[in-house]
XYZ file of C-alpha atoms in Angstrom:
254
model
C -3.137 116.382 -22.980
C -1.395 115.898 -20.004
C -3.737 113.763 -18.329
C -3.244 110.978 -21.130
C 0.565 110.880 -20.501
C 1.279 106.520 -19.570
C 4.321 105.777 -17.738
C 5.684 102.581 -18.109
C 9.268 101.850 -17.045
C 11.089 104.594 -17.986
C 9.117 105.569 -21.210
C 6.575 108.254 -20.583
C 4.186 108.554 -23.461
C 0.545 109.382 -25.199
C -0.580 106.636 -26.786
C -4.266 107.303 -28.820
C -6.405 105.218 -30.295
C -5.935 101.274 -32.921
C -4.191 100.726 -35.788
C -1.362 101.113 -38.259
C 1.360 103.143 -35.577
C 2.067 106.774 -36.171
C 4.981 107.528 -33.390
C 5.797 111.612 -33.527
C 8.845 113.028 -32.270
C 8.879 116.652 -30.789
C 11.503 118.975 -31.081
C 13.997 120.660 -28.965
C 11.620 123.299 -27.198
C 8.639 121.201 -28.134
C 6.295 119.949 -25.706
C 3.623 116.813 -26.609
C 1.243 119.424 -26.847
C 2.305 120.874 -30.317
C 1.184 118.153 -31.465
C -2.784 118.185 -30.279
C -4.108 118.431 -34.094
C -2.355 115.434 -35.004
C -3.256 113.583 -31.869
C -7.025 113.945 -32.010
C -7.165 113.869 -36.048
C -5.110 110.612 -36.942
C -7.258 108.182 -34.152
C -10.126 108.446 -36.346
C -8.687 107.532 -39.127
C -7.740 103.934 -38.021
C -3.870 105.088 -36.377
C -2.701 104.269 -33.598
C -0.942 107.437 -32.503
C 2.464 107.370 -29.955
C 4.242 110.763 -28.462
C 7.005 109.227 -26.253
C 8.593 111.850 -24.138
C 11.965 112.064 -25.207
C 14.742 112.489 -22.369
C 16.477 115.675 -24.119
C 17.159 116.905 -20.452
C 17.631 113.811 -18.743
C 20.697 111.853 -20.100
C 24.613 112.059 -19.183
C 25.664 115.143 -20.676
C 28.283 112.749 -23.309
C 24.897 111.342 -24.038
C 23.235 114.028 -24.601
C 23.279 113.766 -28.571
C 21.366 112.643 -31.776
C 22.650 109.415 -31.601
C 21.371 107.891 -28.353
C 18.189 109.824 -28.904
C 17.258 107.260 -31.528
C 18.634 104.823 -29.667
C 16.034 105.523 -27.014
C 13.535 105.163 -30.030
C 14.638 101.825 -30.672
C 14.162 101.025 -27.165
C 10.614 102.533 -27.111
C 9.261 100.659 -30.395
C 11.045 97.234 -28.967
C 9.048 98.308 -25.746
C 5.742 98.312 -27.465
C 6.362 95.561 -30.069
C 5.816 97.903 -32.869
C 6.340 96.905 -36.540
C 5.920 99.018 -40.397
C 6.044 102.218 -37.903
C 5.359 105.858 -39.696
C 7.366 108.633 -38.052
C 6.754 111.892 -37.912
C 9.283 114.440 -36.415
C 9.314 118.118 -35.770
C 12.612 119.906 -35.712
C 15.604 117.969 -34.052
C 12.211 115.380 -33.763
C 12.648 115.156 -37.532
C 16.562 114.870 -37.311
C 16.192 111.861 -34.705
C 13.596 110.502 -37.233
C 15.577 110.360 -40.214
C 18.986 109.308 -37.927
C 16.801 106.157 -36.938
C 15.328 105.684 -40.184
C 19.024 105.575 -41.461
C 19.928 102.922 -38.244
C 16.987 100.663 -38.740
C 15.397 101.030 -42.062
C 13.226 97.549 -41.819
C 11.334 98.921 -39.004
C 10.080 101.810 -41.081
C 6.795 102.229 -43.664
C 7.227 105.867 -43.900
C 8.620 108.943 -42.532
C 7.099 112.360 -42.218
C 9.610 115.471 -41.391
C 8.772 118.920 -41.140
C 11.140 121.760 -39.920
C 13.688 119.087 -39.678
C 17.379 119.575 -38.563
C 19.686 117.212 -39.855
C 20.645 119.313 -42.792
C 21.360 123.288 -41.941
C 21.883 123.565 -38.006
C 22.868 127.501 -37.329
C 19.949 128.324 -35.497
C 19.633 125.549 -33.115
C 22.159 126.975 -31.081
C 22.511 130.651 -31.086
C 21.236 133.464 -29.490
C 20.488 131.461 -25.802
C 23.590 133.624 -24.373
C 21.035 136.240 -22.746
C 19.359 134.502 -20.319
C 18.070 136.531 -18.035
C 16.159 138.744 -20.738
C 12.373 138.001 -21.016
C 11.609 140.283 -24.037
C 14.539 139.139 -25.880
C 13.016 135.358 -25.719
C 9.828 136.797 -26.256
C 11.388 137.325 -29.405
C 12.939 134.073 -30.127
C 9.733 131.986 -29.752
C 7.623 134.442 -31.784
C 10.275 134.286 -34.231
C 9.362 130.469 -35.074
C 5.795 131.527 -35.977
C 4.746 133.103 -39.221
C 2.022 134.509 -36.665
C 4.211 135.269 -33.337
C 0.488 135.684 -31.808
C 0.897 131.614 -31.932
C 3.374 131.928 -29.415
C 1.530 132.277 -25.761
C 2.535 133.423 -22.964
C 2.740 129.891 -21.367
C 5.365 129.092 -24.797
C 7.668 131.962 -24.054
C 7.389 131.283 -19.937
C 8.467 127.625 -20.479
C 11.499 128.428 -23.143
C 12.072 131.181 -20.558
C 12.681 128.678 -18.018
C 14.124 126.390 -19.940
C 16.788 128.783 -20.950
C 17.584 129.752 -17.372
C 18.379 126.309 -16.207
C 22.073 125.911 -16.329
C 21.588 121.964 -16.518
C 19.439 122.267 -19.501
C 20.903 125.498 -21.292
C 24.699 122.916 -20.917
C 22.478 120.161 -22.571
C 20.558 122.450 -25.310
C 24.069 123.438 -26.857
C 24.777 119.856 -26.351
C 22.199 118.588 -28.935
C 22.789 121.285 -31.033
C 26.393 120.646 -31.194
C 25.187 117.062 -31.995
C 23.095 118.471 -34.656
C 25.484 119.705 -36.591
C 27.979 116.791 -36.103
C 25.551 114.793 -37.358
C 24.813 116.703 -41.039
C 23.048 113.870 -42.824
C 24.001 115.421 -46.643
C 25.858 111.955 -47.151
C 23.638 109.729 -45.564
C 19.839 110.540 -47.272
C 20.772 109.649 -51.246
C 21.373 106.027 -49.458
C 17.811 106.539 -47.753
C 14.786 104.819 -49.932
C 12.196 104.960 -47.212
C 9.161 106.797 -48.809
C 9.432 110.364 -47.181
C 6.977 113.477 -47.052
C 8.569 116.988 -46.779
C 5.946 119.053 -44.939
C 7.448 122.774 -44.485
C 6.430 126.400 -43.768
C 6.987 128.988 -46.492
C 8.117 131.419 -43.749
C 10.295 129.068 -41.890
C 13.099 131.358 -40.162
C 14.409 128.692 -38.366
C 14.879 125.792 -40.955
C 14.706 127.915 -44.271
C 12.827 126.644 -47.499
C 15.729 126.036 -49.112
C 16.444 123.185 -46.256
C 13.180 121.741 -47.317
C 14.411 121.716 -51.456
C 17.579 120.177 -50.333
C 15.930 117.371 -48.410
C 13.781 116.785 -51.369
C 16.257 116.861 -53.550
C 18.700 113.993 -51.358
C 16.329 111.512 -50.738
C 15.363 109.532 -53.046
C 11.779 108.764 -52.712
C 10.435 112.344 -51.120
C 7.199 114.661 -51.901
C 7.464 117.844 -50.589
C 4.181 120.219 -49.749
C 4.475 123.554 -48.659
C 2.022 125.630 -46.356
C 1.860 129.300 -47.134
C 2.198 131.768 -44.189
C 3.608 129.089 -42.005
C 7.192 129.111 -39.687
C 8.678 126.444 -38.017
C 6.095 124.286 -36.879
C 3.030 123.292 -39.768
C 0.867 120.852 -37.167
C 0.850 123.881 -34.751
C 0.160 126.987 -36.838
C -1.938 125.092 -39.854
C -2.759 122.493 -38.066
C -5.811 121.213 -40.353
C -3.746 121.449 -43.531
C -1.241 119.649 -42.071
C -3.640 116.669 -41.554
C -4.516 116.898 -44.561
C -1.395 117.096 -46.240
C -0.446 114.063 -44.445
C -3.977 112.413 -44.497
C -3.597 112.553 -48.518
C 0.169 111.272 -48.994
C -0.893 108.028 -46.354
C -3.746 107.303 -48.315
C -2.283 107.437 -52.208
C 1.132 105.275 -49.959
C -1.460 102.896 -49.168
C -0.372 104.108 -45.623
């Protein structure tokens, strides 16, 4: 995928095929990539799909939060003259979505989140303290799979590194002390955007019970579950995921 990547000022992006546009937002440790079922699936379908890279590690650290994430989002959708935009976010992608759903509502058909923050934060930010040991990350990044065989060497190597880079170990407590400023319990019975709750049965990270509690807050949700599934549906499952998502756009008149 990384030969699509577009730079254009300082937005840095996949941008696939015509149509209404789907933008997705990765997560913390996510790269584009997680994303590959979505990005050659939704094309066909008459989407235009966007994955802007989003600067987790390359903001001030004081802006290093939730909050000028989806500010950067703003900036990226004014960039590209986007209107009736679905987003679809992944983990703290999710938590950004729903944070600039709240912030700009008009701009927004529909929103997709799956594994979401935003809600129940605990895990975003533990267990990093051991940086040095290989196995124990090993561990970690397994531990988001329902399958840990999903998680490849080349996962676990970039976490790995990830994790042993002061700058962005400083900036990955950062968000996740942003995270869980940022609990959105208050803000979602307000939120009427039409919303669909993808989750894994086996999610460690984000439990089910997140997902319930999300469906239960916002006001105009559907939530589908995907049976031996973690943290991240479009990367384990990812044809049930399309067509989880393929079905709810379709009766939305998506």
């Amino acid at each position: 995928m990384e030969e699509k990547l577009t730079t254009e000022g300082k937005y840095r992006y996949i941008e696939v095929g015509e149509g209404a546009p789907i933008i997705i937002l990765h997560g913390l440790m996510g790269g584009l990539s997680n994303f590959h079922g979505v990005t050659d699936h939704f094309p066909k379908k008459g989407y235009k799909v966007l994955v802007p890279e989003l600067p987790i590690y390359d903001m001030p650290l004081l802006k290093t939060n939730v909050k000028q994430f989806a500010k950067f989002l703003e900036g990226f959708i004014e960039f590209k003259g986007l209107k009736d935009v679905i987003l679809l976010g992944n983990s703290l992608g999710g938590h950004i979505g729903l944070l600039y759903t709240k912030l700009y509502p008009e701009r927004i058909k529909g929103l997709v989140i799956t594994g979401s923050s935003g809600l129940y934060e605990s895990a975003m930010g533990d267990g990093y303290p051991r940086r040095g040991d290989y196995e124990f990350i090993k561990k970690k990044a397994q531990n988001v799979f329902y399958d840990p065989k999903v998680a490849t060497k080349e996962i676990v190597d970039e976490v790995f590194a990830t994790v042993n880079n002061r700058n962005k170990i400083v900036k990955t407590l950062a968000i996740a002390k942003s995270a869980i400023r940022h609990n959105m319990a208050k803000d979602l019975p307000n939120m009427h955007t039409p919303t669909c709750i993808i989750w894994g049965e086996d999610d460690n990270v984000t439990p089910p019970n997140v997902a319930k509690e999300f469906h239960e807050l916002l006001p105009d949700s559907e939530l589908f579950w995907i049976k031996q599934c973690g943290h991240a549906p479009m990367m384990e499952h990812p044809e049930e995921f399309n067509k989880i998502l393929d079905a709810w756009l379709e009766k939305r008149d998506f």
